[in-house]
PDB file of C-alpha atoms in Angstrom:
ATOM      1  CA  UNK A   1     147.442 213.011-108.875  1.00 96.00           C
ATOM      2  CA  UNK A   2     143.668 213.209-109.031  1.00 98.00           C
ATOM      3  CA  UNK A   3     142.231 210.673-111.706  1.00 98.00           C
ATOM      4  CA  UNK A   4     137.690 210.454-112.162  1.00 98.00           C
ATOM      5  CA  UNK A   5     137.219 207.207-113.460  1.00 98.00           C
ATOM      6  CA  UNK A   6     134.067 206.129-115.685  1.00 98.00           C
ATOM      7  CA  UNK A   7     131.791 204.037-116.370  1.00 95.00           C
ATOM      8  CA  UNK A   8     132.967 201.813-113.446  1.00 96.00           C
ATOM      9  CA  UNK A   9     131.767 197.656-113.248  1.00 94.00           C
ATOM     10  CA  UNK A  10     132.668 196.034-110.199  1.00 95.00           C
ATOM     11  CA  UNK A  11     135.409 193.864-111.913  1.00 95.00           C
ATOM     12  CA  UNK A  12     137.317 197.331-112.718  1.00 96.00           C
ATOM     13  CA  UNK A  13     137.212 198.817-109.048  1.00 97.00           C
ATOM     14  CA  UNK A  14     138.688 195.432-107.270  1.00 97.00           C
ATOM     15  CA  UNK A  15     141.490 195.488-110.192  1.00 96.00           C
ATOM     16  CA  UNK A  16     142.349 199.159-110.014  1.00 98.00           C
ATOM     17  CA  UNK A  17     141.614 198.874-105.922  1.00 97.00           C
ATOM     18  CA  UNK A  18     143.948 196.151-105.691  1.00 96.00           C
ATOM     19  CA  UNK A  19     147.030 198.510-107.565  1.00 97.00           C
ATOM     20  CA  UNK A  20     146.313 201.409-106.425  1.00 97.00           C
ATOM     21  CA  UNK A  21     147.436 200.504-103.360  1.00 97.00           C
ATOM     22  CA  UNK A  22     151.005 201.182-104.951  1.00 97.00           C
ATOM     23  CA  UNK A  23     150.534 204.722-105.756  1.00 97.00           C
ATOM     24  CA  UNK A  24     150.336 206.637-102.383  1.00 96.00           C
ATOM     25  CA  UNK A  25     150.511 209.303-104.417  1.00 96.00           C
ATOM     26  CA  UNK A  26     147.525 208.420-106.497  1.00 97.00           C
ATOM     27  CA  UNK A  27     143.885 209.120-105.651  1.00 97.00           C
ATOM     28  CA  UNK A  28     140.702 207.686-107.547  1.00 98.00           C
ATOM     29  CA  UNK A  29     137.179 207.883-107.644  1.00 98.00           C
ATOM     30  CA  UNK A  30     134.918 206.139-109.336  1.00 98.00           C
ATOM     31  CA  UNK A  31     131.459 207.061-111.204  1.00 98.00           C
ATOM     32  CA  UNK A  32     129.142 204.535-112.513  1.00 96.00           C
ATOM     33  CA  UNK A  33     128.025 206.883-115.480  1.00 96.00           C
ATOM     34  CA  UNK A  34     130.370 206.728-118.092  1.00 96.00           C
ATOM     35  CA  UNK A  35     132.123 209.804-119.456  1.00 97.00           C
ATOM     36  CA  UNK A  36     129.996 211.870-121.858  1.00 96.00           C
ATOM     37  CA  UNK A  37     129.628 215.513-122.312  1.00 97.00           C
ATOM     38  CA  UNK A  38     126.965 216.001-120.276  1.00 97.00           C
ATOM     39  CA  UNK A  39     129.021 214.146-117.522  1.00 98.00           C
ATOM     40  CA  UNK A  40     132.539 215.701-118.697  1.00 98.00           C
ATOM     41  CA  UNK A  41     132.058 218.830-116.127  1.00 98.00           C
ATOM     42  CA  UNK A  42     131.815 216.305-112.900  1.00 98.00           C
ATOM     43  CA  UNK A  43     135.838 216.233-113.625  1.00 98.00           C
ATOM     44  CA  UNK A  44     136.167 219.839-112.269  1.00 97.00           C
ATOM     45  CA  UNK A  45     138.724 219.531-109.787  1.00 97.00           C
ATOM     46  CA  UNK A  46     140.635 216.225-111.434  1.00 98.00           C
ATOM     47  CA  UNK A  47     144.036 216.019-113.135  1.00 98.00           C
ATOM     48  CA  UNK A  48     143.213 213.144-115.251  1.00 98.00           C
ATOM     49  CA  UNK A  49     140.000 210.799-116.179  1.00 98.00           C
ATOM     50  CA  UNK A  50     139.984 206.831-117.358  1.00 98.00           C
ATOM     51  CA  UNK A  51     137.747 206.337-119.539  1.00 97.00           C
ATOM     52  CA  UNK A  52     137.030 203.114-121.635  1.00 91.00           C
ATOM     53  CA  UNK A  53     136.556 202.495-126.016  1.00 85.00           C
ATOM     54  CA  UNK A  54     132.654 202.450-125.364  1.00 84.00           C
ATOM     55  CA  UNK A  55     133.101 205.950-123.965  1.00 93.00           C
ATOM     56  CA  UNK A  56     132.313 209.322-125.653  1.00 94.00           C
ATOM     57  CA  UNK A  57     135.661 210.990-125.983  1.00 96.00           C
ATOM     58  CA  UNK A  58     133.991 213.166-129.062  1.00 96.00           C
ATOM     59  CA  UNK A  59     134.956 217.006-129.737  1.00 97.00           C
ATOM     60  CA  UNK A  60     132.642 218.430-127.078  1.00 97.00           C
ATOM     61  CA  UNK A  61     133.467 215.750-124.061  1.00 98.00           C
ATOM     62  CA  UNK A  62     136.952 217.085-124.357  1.00 98.00           C
ATOM     63  CA  UNK A  63     135.849 220.539-124.586  1.00 98.00           C
ATOM     64  CA  UNK A  64     134.145 220.241-121.541  1.00 98.00           C
ATOM     65  CA  UNK A  65     137.548 218.369-119.743  1.00 98.00           C
ATOM     66  CA  UNK A  66     139.488 221.258-120.692  1.00 98.00           C
ATOM     67  CA  UNK A  67     137.090 223.799-119.393  1.00 97.00           C
ATOM     68  CA  UNK A  68     136.636 221.236-115.999  1.00 98.00           C
ATOM     69  CA  UNK A  69     140.680 221.752-116.732  1.00 97.00           C
ATOM     70  CA  UNK A  70     141.474 217.807-116.879  1.00 98.00           C
ATOM     71  CA  UNK A  71     145.031 218.169-118.636  1.00 98.00           C
ATOM     72  CA  UNK A  72     145.485 213.831-119.596  1.00 98.00           C
ATOM     73  CA  UNK A  73     142.987 211.042-120.624  1.00 98.00           C
ATOM     74  CA  UNK A  74     143.615 207.574-119.528  1.00 98.00           C
ATOM     75  CA  UNK A  75     142.163 205.277-121.777  1.00 97.00           C
ATOM     76  CA  UNK A  76     142.431 201.437-119.919  1.00 96.00           C
ATOM     77  CA  UNK A  77     141.983 199.962-123.276  1.00 90.00           C
ATOM     78  CA  UNK A  78     143.853 199.786-126.625  1.00 83.00           C
ATOM     79  CA  UNK A  79     141.974 201.044-128.724  1.00 82.00           C
ATOM     80  CA  UNK A  80     141.617 204.963-128.596  1.00 89.00           C
ATOM     81  CA  UNK A  81     139.553 205.717-132.139  1.00 84.00           C
ATOM     82  CA  UNK A  82     136.958 206.925-129.793  1.00 90.00           C
ATOM     83  CA  UNK A  83     138.538 209.653-129.008  1.00 95.00           C
ATOM     84  CA  UNK A  84     139.249 213.413-130.835  1.00 96.00           C
ATOM     85  CA  UNK A  85     143.029 213.402-130.969  1.00 96.00           C
ATOM     86  CA  UNK A  86     143.115 217.111-132.915  1.00 96.00           C
ATOM     87  CA  UNK A  87     140.779 218.913-129.986  1.00 97.00           C
ATOM     88  CA  UNK A  88     142.562 217.453-127.192  1.00 97.00           C
ATOM     89  CA  UNK A  89     146.202 218.500-129.141  1.00 96.00           C
ATOM     90  CA  UNK A  90     144.659 221.740-129.290  1.00 96.00           C
ATOM     91  CA  UNK A  91     144.326 222.054-125.671  1.00 97.00           C
ATOM     92  CA  UNK A  92     147.664 220.277-124.866  1.00 96.00           C
ATOM     93  CA  UNK A  93     145.593 217.371-123.426  1.00 97.00           C
ATOM     94  CA  UNK A  94     147.252 213.949-123.413  1.00 97.00           C
ATOM     95  CA  UNK A  95     146.044 211.241-123.897  1.00 98.00           C
ATOM     96  CA  UNK A  96     147.973 207.850-122.927  1.00 97.00           C
ATOM     97  CA  UNK A  97     146.651 204.406-123.456  1.00 96.00           C
ATOM     98  CA  UNK A  98     147.260 200.388-122.837  1.00 93.00           C
ATOM     99  CA  UNK A  99     148.881 198.907-125.939  1.00 86.00           C
ATOM    100  CA  UNK A 100     149.235 195.414-124.865  1.00 80.00           C
ATOM    101  CA  UNK A 101     147.575 194.095-121.429  1.00 83.00           C
ATOM    102  CA  UNK A 102     147.174 190.036-122.011  1.00 88.00           C
ATOM    103  CA  UNK A 103     147.404 189.193-125.683  1.00 92.00           C
ATOM    104  CA  UNK A 104     146.643 185.553-125.330  1.00 95.00           C
ATOM    105  CA  UNK A 105     143.619 186.586-124.245  1.00 95.00           C
ATOM    106  CA  UNK A 106     142.121 188.102-126.539  1.00 95.00           C
ATOM    107  CA  UNK A 107     143.829 186.109-129.231  1.00 97.00           C
ATOM    108  CA  UNK A 108     142.583 182.283-126.770  1.00 98.00           C
ATOM    109  CA  UNK A 109     138.356 184.244-127.633  1.00 98.00           C
ATOM    110  CA  UNK A 110     139.281 184.889-131.134  1.00 98.00           C
ATOM    111  CA  UNK A 111     139.930 181.011-130.780  1.00 98.00           C
ATOM    112  CA  UNK A 112     137.204 180.557-128.996  1.00 98.00           C
ATOM    113  CA  UNK A 113     134.498 182.126-130.803  1.00 98.00           C
ATOM    114  CA  UNK A 114     135.879 179.844-134.133  1.00 98.00           C
ATOM    115  CA  UNK A 115     135.758 176.504-132.814  1.00 98.00           C
ATOM    116  CA  UNK A 116     132.203 177.485-130.750  1.00 97.00           C
ATOM    117  CA  UNK A 117     130.434 178.529-133.988  1.00 97.00           C
ATOM    118  CA  UNK A 118     132.524 175.120-136.259  1.00 98.00           C
ATOM    119  CA  UNK A 119     130.675 172.825-133.764  1.00 97.00           C
ATOM    120  CA  UNK A 120     128.016 174.602-133.077  1.00 96.00           C
ATOM    121  CA  UNK A 121     128.402 174.588-129.158  1.00 96.00           C
ATOM    122  CA  UNK A 122     125.789 177.644-128.904  1.00 94.00           C
ATOM    123  CA  UNK A 123     123.133 175.850-130.638  1.00 93.00           C
ATOM    124  CA  UNK A 124     124.186 172.463-128.698  1.00 95.00           C
ATOM    125  CA  UNK A 125     124.116 173.877-125.575  1.00 94.00           C
ATOM    126  CA  UNK A 126     120.592 175.087-126.166  1.00 93.00           C
ATOM    127  CA  UNK A 127     119.882 171.601-127.475  1.00 94.00           C
ATOM    128  CA  UNK A 128     121.072 169.553-124.365  1.00 95.00           C
ATOM    129  CA  UNK A 129     119.426 171.633-122.050  1.00 95.00           C
ATOM    130  CA  UNK A 130     115.826 171.018-123.565  1.00 94.00           C
ATOM    131  CA  UNK A 131     117.051 167.201-123.276  1.00 96.00           C
ATOM    132  CA  UNK A 132     117.545 167.462-127.341  1.00 94.00           C
ATOM    133  CA  UNK A 133     120.604 165.035-127.702  1.00 95.00           C
ATOM    134  CA  UNK A 134     120.348 165.029-131.703  1.00 94.00           C
ATOM    135  CA  UNK A 135     122.942 166.420-133.624  1.00 95.00           C
ATOM    136  CA  UNK A 136     121.281 168.151-136.428  1.00 91.00           C
ATOM    137  CA  UNK A 137     122.594 171.462-137.335  1.00 91.00           C
ATOM    138  CA  UNK A 138     126.025 170.560-135.211  1.00 95.00           C
ATOM    139  CA  UNK A 139     128.274 169.052-137.579  1.00 96.00           C
ATOM    140  CA  UNK A 140     131.049 171.021-138.313  1.00 96.00           C
ATOM    141  CA  UNK A 141     134.235 170.909-140.193  1.00 97.00           C
ATOM    142  CA  UNK A 142     138.159 170.002-139.223  1.00 98.00           C
ATOM    143  CA  UNK A 143     140.581 172.707-138.392  1.00 98.00           C
ATOM    144  CA  UNK A 144     143.677 170.365-138.866  1.00 98.00           C
ATOM    145  CA  UNK A 145     145.102 170.872-142.537  1.00 98.00           C
ATOM    146  CA  UNK A 146     142.596 173.669-142.980  1.00 98.00           C
ATOM    147  CA  UNK A 147     144.594 178.216-143.917  1.00 98.00           C
ATOM    148  CA  UNK A 148     144.064 180.747-140.501  1.00 98.00           C
ATOM    149  CA  UNK A 149     143.807 184.025-142.457  1.00 98.00           C
ATOM    150  CA  UNK A 150     145.060 186.185-139.692  1.00 98.00           C
ATOM    151  CA  UNK A 151     144.720 189.881-140.733  1.00 98.00           C
ATOM    152  CA  UNK A 152     147.359 192.338-138.726  1.00 97.00           C
ATOM    153  CA  UNK A 153     149.558 190.442-136.990  1.00 97.00           C
ATOM    154  CA  UNK A 154     150.783 192.403-133.987  1.00 94.00           C
ATOM    155  CA  UNK A 155     150.519 191.058-130.442  1.00 92.00           C
ATOM    156  CA  UNK A 156     147.313 189.869-130.478  1.00 94.00           C
ATOM    157  CA  UNK A 157     147.566 188.832-133.989  1.00 97.00           C
ATOM    158  CA  UNK A 158     150.887 186.901-133.184  1.00 97.00           C
ATOM    159  CA  UNK A 159     149.391 185.501-130.152  1.00 97.00           C
ATOM    160  CA  UNK A 160     146.455 183.788-132.673  1.00 98.00           C
ATOM    161  CA  UNK A 161     148.905 182.430-135.668  1.00 98.00           C
ATOM    162  CA  UNK A 162     150.269 181.057-132.706  1.00 98.00           C
ATOM    163  CA  UNK A 163     147.238 178.885-131.542  1.00 98.00           C
ATOM    164  CA  UNK A 164     146.353 177.950-135.389  1.00 98.00           C
ATOM    165  CA  UNK A 165     149.086 176.442-135.885  1.00 98.00           C
ATOM    166  CA  UNK A 166     148.898 174.748-132.238  1.00 98.00           C
ATOM    167  CA  UNK A 167     146.079 173.407-134.245  1.00 98.00           C
ATOM    168  CA  UNK A 168     147.843 171.830-136.889  1.00 98.00           C
ATOM    169  CA  UNK A 169     146.818 175.174-139.317  1.00 98.00           C
ATOM    170  CA  UNK A 170     148.390 176.520-142.306  1.00 98.00           C
ATOM    171  CA  UNK A 171     148.738 180.344-141.521  1.00 98.00           C
ATOM    172  CA  UNK A 172     148.634 183.069-143.683  1.00 98.00           C
ATOM    173  CA  UNK A 173     148.913 186.780-142.806  1.00 98.00           C
ATOM    174  CA  UNK A 174     147.976 189.628-144.220  1.00 98.00           C
ATOM    175  CA  UNK A 175     149.932 193.150-142.991  1.00 97.00           C
ATOM    176  CA  UNK A 176     151.538 196.192-143.890  1.00 94.00           C
ATOM    177  CA  UNK A 177     154.093 195.190-141.459  1.00 94.00           C
ATOM    178  CA  UNK A 178     155.456 192.025-140.973  1.00 96.00           C
ATOM    179  CA  UNK A 179     156.267 190.645-137.931  1.00 97.00           C
ATOM    180  CA  UNK A 180     159.774 189.272-138.033  1.00 97.00           C
ATOM    181  CA  UNK A 181     159.322 186.912-135.101  1.00 96.00           C
ATOM    182  CA  UNK A 182     156.376 185.112-137.252  1.00 98.00           C
ATOM    183  CA  UNK A 183     158.765 184.065-140.559  1.00 94.00           C
ATOM    184  CA  UNK A 184     159.220 180.219-139.619  1.00 97.00           C
ATOM    185  CA  UNK A 185     155.668 179.377-139.839  1.00 98.00           C
ATOM    186  CA  UNK A 186     153.453 182.886-141.367  1.00 98.00           C
ATOM    187  CA  UNK A 187     153.666 183.447-144.976  1.00 98.00           C
ATOM    188  CA  UNK A 188     152.524 186.694-145.387  1.00 98.00           C
ATOM    189  CA  UNK A 189     150.241 187.254-148.754  1.00 98.00           C
ATOM    190  CA  UNK A 190     148.303 190.336-150.120  1.00 98.00           C
ATOM    191  CA  UNK A 191     144.726 190.371-149.139  1.00 98.00           C
ATOM    192  CA  UNK A 192     143.475 189.201-151.843  1.00 98.00           C
ATOM    193  CA  UNK A 193     145.313 186.118-151.515  1.00 98.00           C
ATOM    194  CA  UNK A 194     144.350 185.619-148.094  1.00 98.00           C
ATOM    195  CA  UNK A 195     140.221 186.119-148.559  1.00 98.00           C
ATOM    196  CA  UNK A 196     140.721 183.748-151.960  1.00 98.00           C
ATOM    197  CA  UNK A 197     142.782 180.618-149.488  1.00 98.00           C
ATOM    198  CA  UNK A 198     141.517 180.810-145.988  1.00 98.00           C
ATOM    199  CA  UNK A 199     139.125 178.730-144.365  1.00 98.00           C
ATOM    200  CA  UNK A 200     139.157 180.898-141.502  1.00 98.00           C
ATOM    201  CA  UNK A 201     139.574 185.115-141.131  1.00 98.00           C
ATOM    202  CA  UNK A 202     140.966 185.914-138.631  1.00 98.00           C
ATOM    203  CA  UNK A 203     140.638 190.000-137.856  1.00 98.00           C
ATOM    204  CA  UNK A 204     143.203 191.504-135.266  1.00 97.00           C
ATOM    205  CA  UNK A 205     143.854 195.037-137.436  1.00 92.00           C
ATOM    206  CA  UNK A 206     142.709 198.818-136.025  1.00 87.00           C
ATOM    207  CA  UNK A 207     140.116 200.899-136.870  1.00 87.00           C
ATOM    208  CA  UNK A 208     141.670 203.941-139.244  1.00 88.00           C
ATOM    209  CA  UNK A 209     140.423 205.209-142.198  1.00 91.00           C
ATOM    210  CA  UNK A 210     142.704 202.738-144.124  1.00 94.00           C
ATOM    211  CA  UNK A 211     140.652 199.401-142.777  1.00 95.00           C
ATOM    212  CA  UNK A 212     136.996 201.062-141.864  1.00 95.00           C
ATOM    213  CA  UNK A 213     134.620 198.256-143.474  1.00 96.00           C
ATOM    214  CA  UNK A 214     137.583 196.435-144.522  1.00 97.00           C
ATOM    215  CA  UNK A 215     134.991 193.204-144.489  1.00 98.00           C
ATOM    216  CA  UNK A 216     132.536 194.540-147.219  1.00 98.00           C
ATOM    217  CA  UNK A 217     130.337 193.140-150.336  1.00 98.00           C
ATOM    218  CA  UNK A 218     133.250 193.500-152.043  1.00 98.00           C
ATOM    219  CA  UNK A 219     135.706 191.741-150.229  1.00 98.00           C
ATOM    220  CA  UNK A 220     132.647 188.613-149.003  1.00 98.00           C
ATOM    221  CA  UNK A 221     132.654 188.253-152.197  1.00 98.00           C
ATOM    222  CA  UNK A 222     136.612 186.950-152.852  1.00 98.00           C
ATOM    223  CA  UNK A 223     136.263 184.958-149.587  1.00 98.00           C
ATOM    224  CA  UNK A 224     136.226 181.122-150.134  1.00 97.00           C
ATOM    225  CA  UNK A 225     132.335 179.303-149.818  1.00 98.00           C
ATOM    226  CA  UNK A 226     131.466 178.028-146.328  1.00 98.00           C
ATOM    227  CA  UNK A 227     134.443 180.190-144.917  1.00 98.00           C
ATOM    228  CA  UNK A 228     134.256 180.866-141.200  1.00 98.00           C
ATOM    229  CA  UNK A 229     134.888 184.785-139.639  1.00 98.00           C
ATOM    230  CA  UNK A 230     136.277 185.725-136.513  1.00 98.00           C
ATOM    231  CA  UNK A 231     136.036 189.489-135.602  1.00 98.00           C
ATOM    232  CA  UNK A 232     137.568 190.432-132.098  1.00 96.00           C
ATOM    233  CA  UNK A 233     139.056 194.024-132.694  1.00 93.00           C
ATOM    234  CA  UNK A 234     137.248 196.492-133.963  1.00 90.00           C
ATOM    235  CA  UNK A 235     133.571 196.933-134.974  1.00 91.00           C
ATOM    236  CA  UNK A 236     133.849 199.406-137.840  1.00 92.00           C
ATOM    237  CA  UNK A 237     136.524 196.433-139.434  1.00 96.00           C
ATOM    238  CA  UNK A 238     132.715 194.800-140.629  1.00 96.00           C
ATOM    239  CA  UNK A 239     130.292 197.066-142.871  1.00 95.00           C
ATOM    240  CA  UNK A 240     127.403 195.115-141.348  1.00 94.00           C
ATOM    241  CA  UNK A 241     124.593 195.393-143.363  1.00 94.00           C
ATOM    242  CA  UNK A 242     126.868 193.580-146.564  1.00 96.00           C
ATOM    243  CA  UNK A 243     127.690 190.742-143.493  1.00 97.00           C
ATOM    244  CA  UNK A 244     124.330 190.174-142.954  1.00 96.00           C
ATOM    245  CA  UNK A 245     123.396 189.687-146.772  1.00 97.00           C
ATOM    246  CA  UNK A 246     126.894 187.465-147.335  1.00 97.00           C
ATOM    247  CA  UNK A 247     125.176 185.411-144.233  1.00 97.00           C
ATOM    248  CA  UNK A 248     121.893 184.823-146.098  1.00 97.00           C
ATOM    249  CA  UNK A 249     123.020 184.325-149.303  1.00 97.00           C
ATOM    250  CA  UNK A 250     125.082 181.436-147.460  1.00 97.00           C
ATOM    251  CA  UNK A 251     128.798 182.411-148.222  1.00 98.00           C
ATOM    252  CA  UNK A 252     129.460 181.944-144.364  1.00 98.00           C
ATOM    253  CA  UNK A 253     129.405 178.455-142.141  1.00 98.00           C
ATOM    254  CA  UNK A 254     130.041 180.349-139.378  1.00 98.00           C
ATOM    255  CA  UNK A 255     130.964 184.061-138.575  1.00 98.00           C
ATOM    256  CA  UNK A 256     132.291 184.825-134.153  1.00 98.00           C
ATOM    257  CA  UNK A 257     131.534 188.251-133.406  1.00 97.00           C
ATOM    258  CA  UNK A 258     132.744 189.751-130.130  1.00 95.00           C
ATOM    259  CA  UNK A 259     132.805 193.432-131.923  1.00 92.00           C
ATOM    260  CA  UNK A 260     130.383 194.909-133.945  1.00 88.00           C
ATOM    261  CA  UNK A 261     129.405 198.555-135.431  1.00 85.00           C
ATOM    262  CA  UNK A 262     126.486 198.709-133.176  1.00 73.00           C
ATOM    263  CA  UNK A 263     127.905 196.959-129.659  1.00 57.00           C
ATOM    264  CA  UNK A 264     128.197 201.192-128.182  1.00 57.00           C
ATOM    265  CA  UNK A 265     125.109 201.002-126.076  1.00 57.00           C
ATOM    266  CA  UNK A 266     125.406 197.042-125.477  1.00 52.00           C
ATOM    267  CA  UNK A 267     128.846 196.947-123.690  1.00 51.00           C
ATOM    268  CA  UNK A 268     128.933 195.250-120.400  1.00 49.00           C
ATOM    269  CA  UNK A 269     125.103 196.530-119.817  1.00 51.00           C
ATOM    270  CA  UNK A 270     122.597 194.059-119.234  1.00 53.00           C
ATOM    271  CA  UNK A 271     119.830 194.921-121.282  1.00 49.00           C
ATOM    272  CA  UNK A 272     117.481 191.972-121.176  1.00 55.00           C
ATOM    273  CA  UNK A 273     114.281 193.621-120.551  1.00 65.00           C
ATOM    274  CA  UNK A 274     114.356 196.048-123.637  1.00 63.00           C
ATOM    275  CA  UNK A 275     112.733 195.841-126.701  1.00 59.00           C
ATOM    276  CA  UNK A 276     115.570 196.678-129.718  1.00 58.00           C
ATOM    277  CA  UNK A 277     113.403 197.552-132.128  1.00 59.00           C
ATOM    278  CA  UNK A 278     115.324 198.418-135.386  1.00 58.00           C
ATOM    279  CA  UNK A 279     118.562 196.067-134.126  1.00 74.00           C
ATOM    280  CA  UNK A 280     121.249 195.280-136.146  1.00 79.00           C
ATOM    281  CA  UNK A 281     122.248 193.265-133.309  1.00 79.00           C
ATOM    282  CA  UNK A 282     119.025 191.292-133.239  1.00 83.00           C
ATOM    283  CA  UNK A 283     119.101 190.916-136.812  1.00 87.00           C
ATOM    284  CA  UNK A 284     122.577 189.365-136.495  1.00 90.00           C
ATOM    285  CA  UNK A 285     121.245 186.483-133.354  1.00 87.00           C
ATOM    286  CA  UNK A 286     118.831 185.193-135.626  1.00 91.00           C
ATOM    287  CA  UNK A 287     121.088 183.617-137.706  1.00 95.00           C
ATOM    288  CA  UNK A 288     121.767 179.697-136.801  1.00 94.00           C
ATOM    289  CA  UNK A 289     125.470 180.281-137.578  1.00 96.00           C
ATOM    290  CA  UNK A 290     126.572 183.316-135.341  1.00 96.00           C
ATOM    291  CA  UNK A 291     128.007 183.709-132.273  1.00 96.00           C
ATOM    292  CA  UNK A 292     128.356 187.482-130.481  1.00 94.00           C
ATOM    293  CA  UNK A 293     129.655 188.037-127.134  1.00 94.00           C
ATOM    294  CA  UNK A 294     129.866 191.024-125.296  1.00 87.00           C
ATOM    295  CA  UNK A 295     133.102 192.393-126.053  1.00 87.00           C
ATOM    296  CA  UNK A 296     134.803 190.473-123.502  1.00 92.00           C
ATOM    297  CA  UNK A 297     137.888 188.933-125.538  1.00 92.00           C
ATOM    298  CA  UNK A 298     139.861 191.310-122.739  1.00 90.00           C
ATOM    299  CA  UNK A 299     138.381 189.406-119.951  1.00 92.00           C
ATOM    300  CA  UNK A 300     140.734 187.638-117.494  1.00 95.00           C
ATOM    301  CA  UNK A 301     142.209 188.333-114.494  1.00 93.00           C
ATOM    302  CA  UNK A 302     145.327 188.024-116.061  1.00 94.00           C
ATOM    303  CA  UNK A 303     144.473 191.048-118.866  1.00 93.00           C
ATOM    304  CA  UNK A 304     142.436 193.384-115.996  1.00 95.00           C
ATOM    305  CA  UNK A 305     145.954 193.091-113.432  1.00 95.00           C
ATOM    306  CA  UNK A 306     147.469 194.761-116.690  1.00 94.00           C
ATOM    307  CA  UNK A 307     145.423 197.148-117.690  1.00 95.00           C
ATOM    308  CA  UNK A 308     144.968 198.521-114.523  1.00 97.00           C
ATOM    309  CA  UNK A 309     149.061 198.244-113.317  1.00 97.00           C
ATOM    310  CA  UNK A 310     150.109 200.045-117.079  1.00 97.00           C
ATOM    311  CA  UNK A 311     147.168 202.506-116.715  1.00 98.00           C
ATOM    312  CA  UNK A 312     147.927 203.663-113.248  1.00 98.00           C
ATOM    313  CA  UNK A 313     152.223 203.996-114.795  1.00 98.00           C
ATOM    314  CA  UNK A 314     151.209 205.921-117.378  1.00 98.00           C
ATOM    315  CA  UNK A 315     149.494 208.513-114.610  1.00 98.00           C
ATOM    316  CA  UNK A 316     152.829 208.097-113.000  1.00 98.00           C
ATOM    317  CA  UNK A 317     154.790 208.965-116.228  1.00 97.00           C
ATOM    318  CA  UNK A 318     152.573 211.616-116.913  1.00 97.00           C
ATOM    319  CA  UNK A 319     153.377 213.590-113.988  1.00 96.00           C
ATOM    320  CA  UNK A 320     156.877 213.014-114.054  1.00 96.00           C
ATOM    321  CA  UNK A 321     156.872 214.121-117.511  1.00 96.00           C
ATOM    322  CA  UNK A 322     157.864 211.007-118.684  1.00 96.00           C
ATOM    323  CA  UNK A 323     157.584 209.669-121.686  1.00 94.00           C
ATOM    324  CA  UNK A 324     156.524 205.789-122.231  1.00 94.00           C
ATOM    325  CA  UNK A 325     155.581 204.698-125.849  1.00 94.00           C
ATOM    326  CA  UNK A 326     151.507 204.774-124.508  1.00 96.00           C
ATOM    327  CA  UNK A 327     150.594 208.081-126.054  1.00 96.00           C
ATOM    328  CA  UNK A 328     148.941 208.670-128.674  1.00 93.00           C
ATOM    329  CA  UNK A 329     148.353 211.987-130.891  1.00 88.00           C
ATOM    330  CA  UNK A 330     146.962 213.885-133.837  1.00 82.00           C
ATOM    331  CA  UNK A 331     149.855 213.248-136.479  1.00 72.00           C
TER     332      UNK A 331
END
């Protein structure tokens, strides 16, 4: 099988090259350019393409991949909301993903963001580098005996719940499907109850019609004053303009974001020499109690190893006509 790998970063090539030696029937060609309708025709002669959550795998891209003869789209990530599944089904193109690579990696990053915005680590770092050792603007709160609200208790949400328990927090959760492995210490509540009771809210649910803009002016109004909000899941879960209004109204003690609605052009790119006009990102960064990272929740050695291995296993399963449970398709 020949795979054309889009949007290659040095760490992608390193992790996949380590694994592909164990798959003698797979050949990978790496491209730095991302997958778009314009670049999709480059896949002519390849059996599959490998894309990421920030790639454009919409209608026109899938059409171009079909014309190029591609039969498999390998998503080296858990998310697939950027893929036109209906069009892929129409052209009999299989879409496979990596549903779980390292839940702990993302959960640990979520807690990192929560702690950082709570204790203002981003501000403290800058102050000390300027030889300013004063404590003004750095006061936080104890997480011990506070309430953590986990929205979504799949593998990552469950890992975050266990971390919060380790901090001595009371853990409550909201999910359409309750996770039986958490029942010994997690209390499931309604979303409204979670919003009203939580001192820390961490989002760990997929992006779909029912969760799009789950955090908006109405749900923000139901939160405690001084709540900490963390999102390491999908940017579209939060309506950014409503979040900004809530920050300005001093609703939040802190906000930690590894994902946000405007992130697509920013993900893994160096834009330090650019002027980001009319940028929502710049508006968010203007607030002293907001910390943004660049979609790095997954970025650990263990997670990259798991991503590369599962992606290649998916390719092998496709070749053999086997199912793995990693297939995603239009309903």
